[in-house]
PDB file of C-alpha atoms in Angstrom:
ATOM      1  CA  MET A   1     180.107  14.356 113.601  1.00 43.00           C
ATOM      2  CA  LYS A   2     179.614  16.392 110.426  1.00 39.00           C
ATOM      3  CA  LYS A   3     183.311  17.319 110.387  1.00 43.00           C
ATOM      4  CA  LEU A   4     184.324  13.696 110.975  1.00 39.00           C
ATOM      5  CA  PHE A   5     182.300  12.437 108.001  1.00 37.00           C
ATOM      6  CA  LEU A   6     183.657  15.233 105.806  1.00 38.00           C
ATOM      7  CA  VAL A   7     187.252  14.498 106.799  1.00 39.00           C
ATOM      8  CA  LEU A   8     186.791  10.796 106.085  1.00 39.00           C
ATOM      9  CA  ALA A   9     185.227  11.506 102.702  1.00 41.00           C
ATOM     10  CA  MET A  10     187.960  13.953 101.732  1.00 42.00           C
ATOM     11  CA  SER A  11     190.623  11.491 102.879  1.00 45.00           C
ATOM     12  CA  SER A  12     189.189   8.796 100.635  1.00 40.00           C
ATOM     13  CA  LEU A  13     189.213  11.130  97.667  1.00 45.00           C
ATOM     14  CA  ALA A  14     192.768  12.213  98.452  1.00 43.00           C
ATOM     15  CA  VAL A  15     193.902   8.597  98.274  1.00 37.00           C
ATOM     16  CA  VAL A  16     192.271   8.211  94.843  1.00 40.00           C
ATOM     17  CA  VAL A  17     194.047  11.325  93.571  1.00 45.00           C
ATOM     18  CA  ALA A  18     197.386  10.437  95.165  1.00 41.00           C
ATOM     19  CA  ASP A  19     197.370   6.968  93.638  1.00 40.00           C
ATOM     20  CA  ALA A  20     197.311   8.410  90.122  1.00 51.00           C
ATOM     21  CA  ALA A  21     200.857   8.768  88.841  1.00 89.00           C
ATOM     22  CA  GLU A  22     201.646  11.923  86.918  1.00 96.00           C
ATOM     23  CA  GLN A  23     201.974  10.111  83.593  1.00 96.00           C
ATOM     24  CA  ASP A  24     198.644   8.379  84.178  1.00 96.00           C
ATOM     25  CA  THR A  25     197.084  11.808  84.700  1.00 96.00           C
ATOM     26  CA  VAL A  26     198.566  13.107  81.436  1.00 97.00           C
ATOM     27  CA  ASN A  27     197.372  10.018  79.557  1.00 96.00           C
ATOM     28  CA  ARG A  28     193.888  10.361  81.032  1.00 95.00           C
ATOM     29  CA  CYS A  29     193.720  14.010  79.961  1.00 96.00           C
ATOM     30  CA  ALA A  30     194.699  13.026  76.412  1.00 96.00           C
ATOM     31  CA  ALA A  31     191.874  10.466  76.455  1.00 94.00           C
ATOM     32  CA  ILE A  32     189.399  13.078  77.713  1.00 92.00           C
ATOM     33  CA  ILE A  33     190.224  15.396  74.798  1.00 92.00           C
ATOM     34  CA  SER A  34     189.771  12.527  72.337  1.00 89.00           C
ATOM     35  CA  GLN A  35     186.424  11.595  73.890  1.00 86.00           C
ATOM     36  CA  PHE A  36     185.136  15.163  73.653  1.00 84.00           C
ATOM     37  CA  GLN A  37     186.096  15.267  69.981  1.00 80.00           C
ATOM     38  CA  GLN A  38     184.136  12.056  69.329  1.00 78.00           C
ATOM     39  CA  MET A  39     180.792  13.548  70.417  1.00 73.00           C
ATOM     40  CA  PRO A  40     179.416  15.140  67.210  1.00 66.00           C
ATOM     41  CA  GLU A  41     176.446  16.829  68.886  1.00 67.00           C
ATOM     42  CA  LYS A  42     178.374  17.982  71.959  1.00 68.00           C
ATOM     43  CA  ALA A  43     181.864  18.436  70.562  1.00 77.00           C
ATOM     44  CA  ILE A  44     183.930  21.524  71.296  1.00 84.00           C
ATOM     45  CA  PRO A  45     183.771  23.544  68.036  1.00 86.00           C
ATOM     46  CA  ARG A  46     186.989  23.542  66.032  1.00 84.00           C
ATOM     47  CA  ASP A  47     187.034  27.352  65.955  1.00 87.00           C
ATOM     48  CA  VAL A  48     186.990  27.460  69.758  1.00 90.00           C
ATOM     49  CA  LEU A  49     189.960  25.095  69.976  1.00 88.00           C
ATOM     50  CA  ARG A  50     191.767  26.874  67.163  1.00 89.00           C
ATOM     51  CA  ARG A  51     191.541  30.208  69.005  1.00 91.00           C
ATOM     52  CA  ALA A  52     192.303  28.771  72.449  1.00 94.00           C
ATOM     53  CA  LYS A  53     195.323  30.127  74.274  1.00 96.00           C
ATOM     54  CA  GLY A  54     195.324  27.078  76.516  1.00 97.00           C
ATOM     55  CA  LEU A  55     193.239  24.345  78.116  1.00 97.00           C
ATOM     56  CA  ALA A  56     192.760  22.954  81.603  1.00 97.00           C
ATOM     57  CA  ILE A  57     191.627  19.320  81.675  1.00 96.00           C
ATOM     58  CA  MET A  58     190.472  17.515  84.818  1.00 93.00           C
ATOM     59  CA  SER A  59     188.595  14.483  86.100  1.00 90.00           C
ATOM     60  CA  VAL A  60     186.656  15.308  89.262  1.00 85.00           C
ATOM     61  CA  VAL A  61     185.169  12.696  91.606  1.00 81.00           C
ATOM     62  CA  LYS A  62     182.221  13.694  93.759  1.00 74.00           C
ATOM     63  CA  ALA A  63     180.886  11.224  96.299  1.00 67.00           C
ATOM     64  CA  GLY A  64     178.886  11.266  99.468  1.00 60.00           C
ATOM     65  CA  PHE A  65     175.990  10.142 101.590  1.00 55.00           C
ATOM     66  CA  ILE A  66     174.379  13.208 103.179  1.00 55.00           C
ATOM     67  CA  PHE A  67     177.896  14.664 103.530  1.00 55.00           C
ATOM     68  CA  SER A  68     179.648  15.128 100.200  1.00 54.00           C
ATOM     69  CA  ALA A  69     183.200  15.683  99.068  1.00 60.00           C
ATOM     70  CA  LYS A  70     184.862  16.171  95.740  1.00 67.00           C
ATOM     71  CA  GLY A  71     188.398  16.064  94.468  1.00 80.00           C
ATOM     72  CA  GLY A  72     190.080  15.928  91.119  1.00 87.00           C
ATOM     73  CA  GLN A  73     193.348  16.220  89.306  1.00 93.00           C
ATOM     74  CA  GLY A  74     194.440  17.163  85.824  1.00 96.00           C
ATOM     75  CA  VAL A  75     196.711  19.433  83.842  1.00 97.00           C
ATOM     76  CA  VAL A  76     196.749  22.826  82.206  1.00 97.00           C
ATOM     77  CA  ILE A  77     198.588  23.311  78.909  1.00 98.00           C
ATOM     78  CA  ALA A  78     199.175  26.488  76.892  1.00 97.00           C
ATOM     79  CA  ARG A  79     199.815  27.404  73.277  1.00 96.00           C
ATOM     80  CA  THR A  80     203.281  28.824  72.646  1.00 95.00           C
ATOM     81  CA  PRO A  81     205.020  30.124  69.481  1.00 93.00           C
ATOM     82  CA  ARG A  82     206.581  26.640  69.214  1.00 91.00           C
ATOM     83  CA  GLY A  83     203.394  24.651  69.721  1.00 93.00           C
ATOM     84  CA  TRP A  84     201.742  23.353  72.866  1.00 96.00           C
ATOM     85  CA  SER A  85     203.644  23.610  76.137  1.00 97.00           C
ATOM     86  CA  GLY A  86     204.237  20.783  78.535  1.00 97.00           C
ATOM     87  CA  PRO A  87     201.536  20.046  81.137  1.00 98.00           C
ATOM     88  CA  SER A  88     201.403  21.813  84.497  1.00 98.00           C
ATOM     89  CA  PHE A  89     199.529  19.779  87.096  1.00 98.00           C
ATOM     90  CA  ILE A  90     196.418  21.112  88.821  1.00 96.00           C
ATOM     91  CA  ALA A  91     193.889  19.836  91.347  1.00 94.00           C
ATOM     92  CA  THR A  92     190.617  20.851  92.944  1.00 89.00           C
ATOM     93  CA  GLY A  93     188.704  19.751  96.026  1.00 76.00           C
ATOM     94  CA  GLY A  94     185.970  20.706  98.450  1.00 65.00           C
ATOM     95  CA  GLY A  95     183.097  19.514 100.598  1.00 55.00           C
ATOM     96  CA  GLY A  96     179.400  20.096 101.060  1.00 52.00           C
ATOM     97  CA  TRP A  97     176.313  19.259 103.090  1.00 49.00           C
ATOM     98  CA  GLY A  98     172.853  18.255 101.938  1.00 50.00           C
ATOM     99  CA  LEU A  99     170.440  15.440 101.298  1.00 47.00           C
ATOM    100  CA  GLN A 100     172.369  13.676  98.567  1.00 50.00           C
ATOM    101  CA  ALA A 101     173.731  10.239  97.905  1.00 54.00           C
ATOM    102  CA  GLY A 102     175.706   8.699  95.109  1.00 60.00           C
ATOM    103  CA  ALA A 103     178.898   9.149  93.195  1.00 66.00           C
ATOM    104  CA  GLN A 104     179.866  10.958  90.047  1.00 74.00           C
ATOM    105  CA  VAL A 105     182.928  11.225  87.854  1.00 81.00           C
ATOM    106  CA  THR A 106     182.956  14.329  85.682  1.00 84.00           C
ATOM    107  CA  ASP A 107     185.506  15.174  83.013  1.00 89.00           C
ATOM    108  CA  PHE A 108     186.050  18.898  82.548  1.00 90.00           C
ATOM    109  CA  VAL A 109     187.697  20.793  79.728  1.00 92.00           C
ATOM    110  CA  ILE A 110     188.252  24.479  80.452  1.00 93.00           C
ATOM    111  CA  VAL A 111     189.153  26.458  77.335  1.00 95.00           C
ATOM    112  CA  LEU A 112     191.387  29.434  78.134  1.00 96.00           C
ATOM    113  CA  ASN A 113     190.304  32.093  75.662  1.00 96.00           C
ATOM    114  CA  ASN A 114     192.850  34.825  76.356  1.00 95.00           C
ATOM    115  CA  ASP A 115     196.342  35.472  77.695  1.00 95.00           C
ATOM    116  CA  ALA A 116     194.982  36.693  81.033  1.00 95.00           C
ATOM    117  CA  ALA A 117     193.379  33.296  81.641  1.00 96.00           C
ATOM    118  CA  VAL A 118     196.690  31.545  80.913  1.00 97.00           C
ATOM    119  CA  GLN A 119     198.496  33.958  83.235  1.00 96.00           C
ATOM    120  CA  ALA A 120     196.024  33.158  86.017  1.00 96.00           C
ATOM    121  CA  PHE A 121     197.079  29.500  85.819  1.00 96.00           C
ATOM    122  CA  SER A 122     200.756  30.474  85.441  1.00 96.00           C
ATOM    123  CA  ARG A 123     201.100  32.104  88.858  1.00 93.00           C
ATOM    124  CA  GLY A 124     201.569  28.802  90.628  1.00 90.00           C
ATOM    125  CA  GLY A 125     198.775  29.407  93.135  1.00 90.00           C
ATOM    126  CA  ASN A 126     195.013  29.036  93.149  1.00 93.00           C
ATOM    127  CA  VAL A 127     192.511  30.118  90.497  1.00 93.00           C
ATOM    128  CA  THR A 128     188.851  30.580  91.397  1.00 91.00           C
ATOM    129  CA  ILE A 129     186.597  29.982  88.410  1.00 90.00           C
ATOM    130  CA  GLY A 130     184.149  32.851  87.992  1.00 87.00           C
ATOM    131  CA  VAL A 131     186.203  35.158  90.241  1.00 90.00           C
ATOM    132  CA  ASP A 132     189.783  35.243  88.988  1.00 92.00           C
ATOM    133  CA  VAL A 133     188.591  34.456  85.467  1.00 93.00           C
ATOM    134  CA  SER A 134     185.120  35.016  84.033  1.00 91.00           C
ATOM    135  CA  ALA A 135     183.474  31.766  82.964  1.00 90.00           C
ATOM    136  CA  ALA A 136     180.659  30.696  80.664  1.00 88.00           C
ATOM    137  CA  ALA A 137     179.353  27.428  79.299  1.00 84.00           C
ATOM    138  CA  GLY A 138     181.036  26.935  75.951  1.00 85.00           C
ATOM    139  CA  PRO A 139     179.203  26.559  72.626  1.00 85.00           C
ATOM    140  CA  VAL A 140     178.883  22.967  71.420  1.00 79.00           C
ATOM    141  CA  GLY A 141     178.576  21.114  68.149  1.00 71.00           C
ATOM    142  CA  ARG A 142     180.922  21.037  65.205  1.00 58.00           C
ATOM    143  CA  THR A 143     178.881  23.673  63.407  1.00 51.00           C
ATOM    144  CA  ALA A 144     177.991  25.771  66.471  1.00 53.00           C
ATOM    145  CA  ALA A 145     178.657  29.472  66.563  1.00 50.00           C
ATOM    146  CA  GLY A 146     182.300  28.902  67.334  1.00 46.00           C
ATOM    147  CA  ALA A 147     183.232  31.773  65.043  1.00 47.00           C
ATOM    148  CA  VAL A 148     181.709  34.229  67.518  1.00 55.00           C
ATOM    149  CA  MET A 149     184.335  36.002  69.597  1.00 60.00           C
ATOM    150  CA  PRO A 150     184.596  34.585  73.142  1.00 67.00           C
ATOM    151  CA  THR A 151     182.305  36.194  75.710  1.00 76.00           C
ATOM    152  CA  ALA A 152     184.275  35.015  78.756  1.00 89.00           C
ATOM    153  CA  ALA A 153     187.890  34.407  79.728  1.00 93.00           C
ATOM    154  CA  VAL A 154     187.185  30.685  79.903  1.00 93.00           C
ATOM    155  CA  TYR A 155     184.634  28.305  78.410  1.00 92.00           C
ATOM    156  CA  THR A 156     183.734  25.242  80.454  1.00 90.00           C
ATOM    157  CA  TYR A 157     182.708  21.856  79.099  1.00 88.00           C
ATOM    158  CA  SER A 158     181.776  18.766  81.120  1.00 85.00           C
ATOM    159  CA  ARG A 159     181.020  15.113  80.554  1.00 83.00           C
ATOM    160  CA  SER A 160     179.447  13.304  83.502  1.00 78.00           C
ATOM    161  CA  LYS A 161     178.740   9.803  84.734  1.00 68.00           C
ATOM    162  CA  GLY A 162     176.920   8.824  87.915  1.00 46.00           C
ATOM    163  CA  LEU A 163     173.978  10.021  89.951  1.00 38.00           C
ATOM    164  CA  PHE A 164     174.613  13.698  90.555  1.00 38.00           C
ATOM    165  CA  VAL A 165     173.268  16.296  88.108  1.00 40.00           C
ATOM    166  CA  GLY A 166     173.725  20.013  87.515  1.00 43.00           C
ATOM    167  CA  VAL A 167     177.510  19.949  87.555  1.00 55.00           C
ATOM    168  CA  SER A 168     179.207  23.349  87.431  1.00 67.00           C
ATOM    169  CA  LEU A 169     182.707  24.670  88.033  1.00 77.00           C
ATOM    170  CA  GLU A 170     181.502  28.125  89.043  1.00 78.00           C
ATOM    171  CA  GLY A 171     183.304  29.030  92.279  1.00 83.00           C
ATOM    172  CA  ALA A 172     185.629  26.029  92.112  1.00 86.00           C
ATOM    173  CA  VAL A 173     189.183  26.624  93.289  1.00 90.00           C
ATOM    174  CA  VAL A 174     191.838  25.062  91.064  1.00 93.00           C
ATOM    175  CA  GLY A 175     195.384  24.952  92.444  1.00 95.00           C
ATOM    176  CA  THR A 176     198.797  24.255  90.956  1.00 96.00           C
ATOM    177  CA  GLN A 177     200.329  20.982  92.154  1.00 96.00           C
ATOM    178  CA  ARG A 178     203.980  21.890  92.697  1.00 96.00           C
ATOM    179  CA  GLN A 179     204.993  18.434  93.915  1.00 96.00           C
ATOM    180  CA  SER A 180     203.484  16.760  90.841  1.00 97.00           C
ATOM    181  CA  ASN A 181     205.338  19.217  88.604  1.00 97.00           C
ATOM    182  CA  PHE A 182     208.542  18.431  90.512  1.00 96.00           C
ATOM    183  CA  ASN A 183     207.992  14.699  90.065  1.00 96.00           C
ATOM    184  CA  TYR A 184     207.139  14.911  86.374  1.00 96.00           C
ATOM    185  CA  TYR A 185     209.934  17.266  85.356  1.00 97.00           C
ATOM    186  CA  GLY A 186     212.548  15.796  87.661  1.00 94.00           C
ATOM    187  CA  GLY A 187     213.203  18.914  89.689  1.00 95.00           C
ATOM    188  CA  PRO A 188     211.807  22.248  90.863  1.00 95.00           C
ATOM    189  CA  VAL A 189     209.991  24.034  88.049  1.00 97.00           C
ATOM    190  CA  ARG A 190     207.518  26.896  88.033  1.00 96.00           C
ATOM    191  CA  ALA A 191     204.129  26.822  86.339  1.00 97.00           C
ATOM    192  CA  ASP A 192     204.909  29.923  84.280  1.00 97.00           C
ATOM    193  CA  SER A 193     208.111  28.315  83.000  1.00 97.00           C
ATOM    194  CA  ILE A 194     206.137  25.255  81.878  1.00 98.00           C
ATOM    195  CA  LEU A 195     203.258  27.135  80.268  1.00 97.00           C
ATOM    196  CA  SER A 196     205.490  29.624  78.464  1.00 97.00           C
ATOM    197  CA  GLY A 197     207.435  26.785  76.868  1.00 95.00           C
ATOM    198  CA  VAL A 198     210.709  27.738  78.580  1.00 96.00           C
ATOM    199  CA  THR A 199     210.713  24.322  80.245  1.00 96.00           C
ATOM    200  CA  LYS A 200     210.797  21.637  77.561  1.00 95.00           C
ATOM    201  CA  ALA A 201     207.846  19.249  77.472  1.00 94.00           C
ATOM    202  CA  PRO A 202     208.776  15.680  78.499  1.00 94.00           C
ATOM    203  CA  ARG A 203     208.394  12.908  75.922  1.00 94.00           C
ATOM    204  CA  GLY A 204     205.482  11.523  77.915  1.00 95.00           C
ATOM    205  CA  ALA A 205     203.454  14.622  77.056  1.00 96.00           C
ATOM    206  CA  ALA A 206     203.493  13.813  73.321  1.00 95.00           C
ATOM    207  CA  PRO A 207     200.095  11.965  73.240  1.00 94.00           C
ATOM    208  CA  LEU A 208     198.347  14.895  74.903  1.00 95.00           C
ATOM    209  CA  ARG A 209     199.949  17.458  72.607  1.00 94.00           C
ATOM    210  CA  ARG A 210     199.024  15.355  69.558  1.00 93.00           C
ATOM    211  CA  ALA A 211     195.432  15.050  70.753  1.00 92.00           C
ATOM    212  CA  LEU A 212     195.171  18.836  70.875  1.00 91.00           C
ATOM    213  CA  GLY A 213     196.417  19.220  67.310  1.00 86.00           C
ATOM    214  CA  PRO A 214     198.208  22.297  65.930  1.00 78.00           C
TER     215      PRO A 214
END
């Protein structure tokens, strides 16, 4: 019975993710960045963004009644000598068990602080936050200590709506979505080719790249 409920919950979330076209995902990620920059007290410090080697941006849906499931989709984008790369699509998912009820949509921004973090997302496989890359909650506020050198490979930021609390990405597995990359770029393309800038960013990525600034 437990497995049946979990399968049904995960199936529902999969439909939500599958219904989102690739361009819709890119547009949503651009909106997430803009929303984070409009929160003066909780904004990602400019120095953190200025030093970032890349960012992973996702919306994650968590829902359940006793049994819970979560799933989300987004993109990772990297800084190259010629500006921001095109987006490489990523997704996460999982299930759980406990006395919980409700639904939550959480927007995540994961700041990639070094080249090793970008390389982890460039392999085209899965990245486990806190295992493959060290993670820490990022400093907040426009005047926060963003000038301090990063203490972890990635900084995580979240913005939540709904009934669940205590959201964390620690232990989350984030995987490259090869089919979404194929669809968006019109053919087979590797994540490392996208994030290195070898593969040219499509015109549809322009709003996201503008939102990130120089």
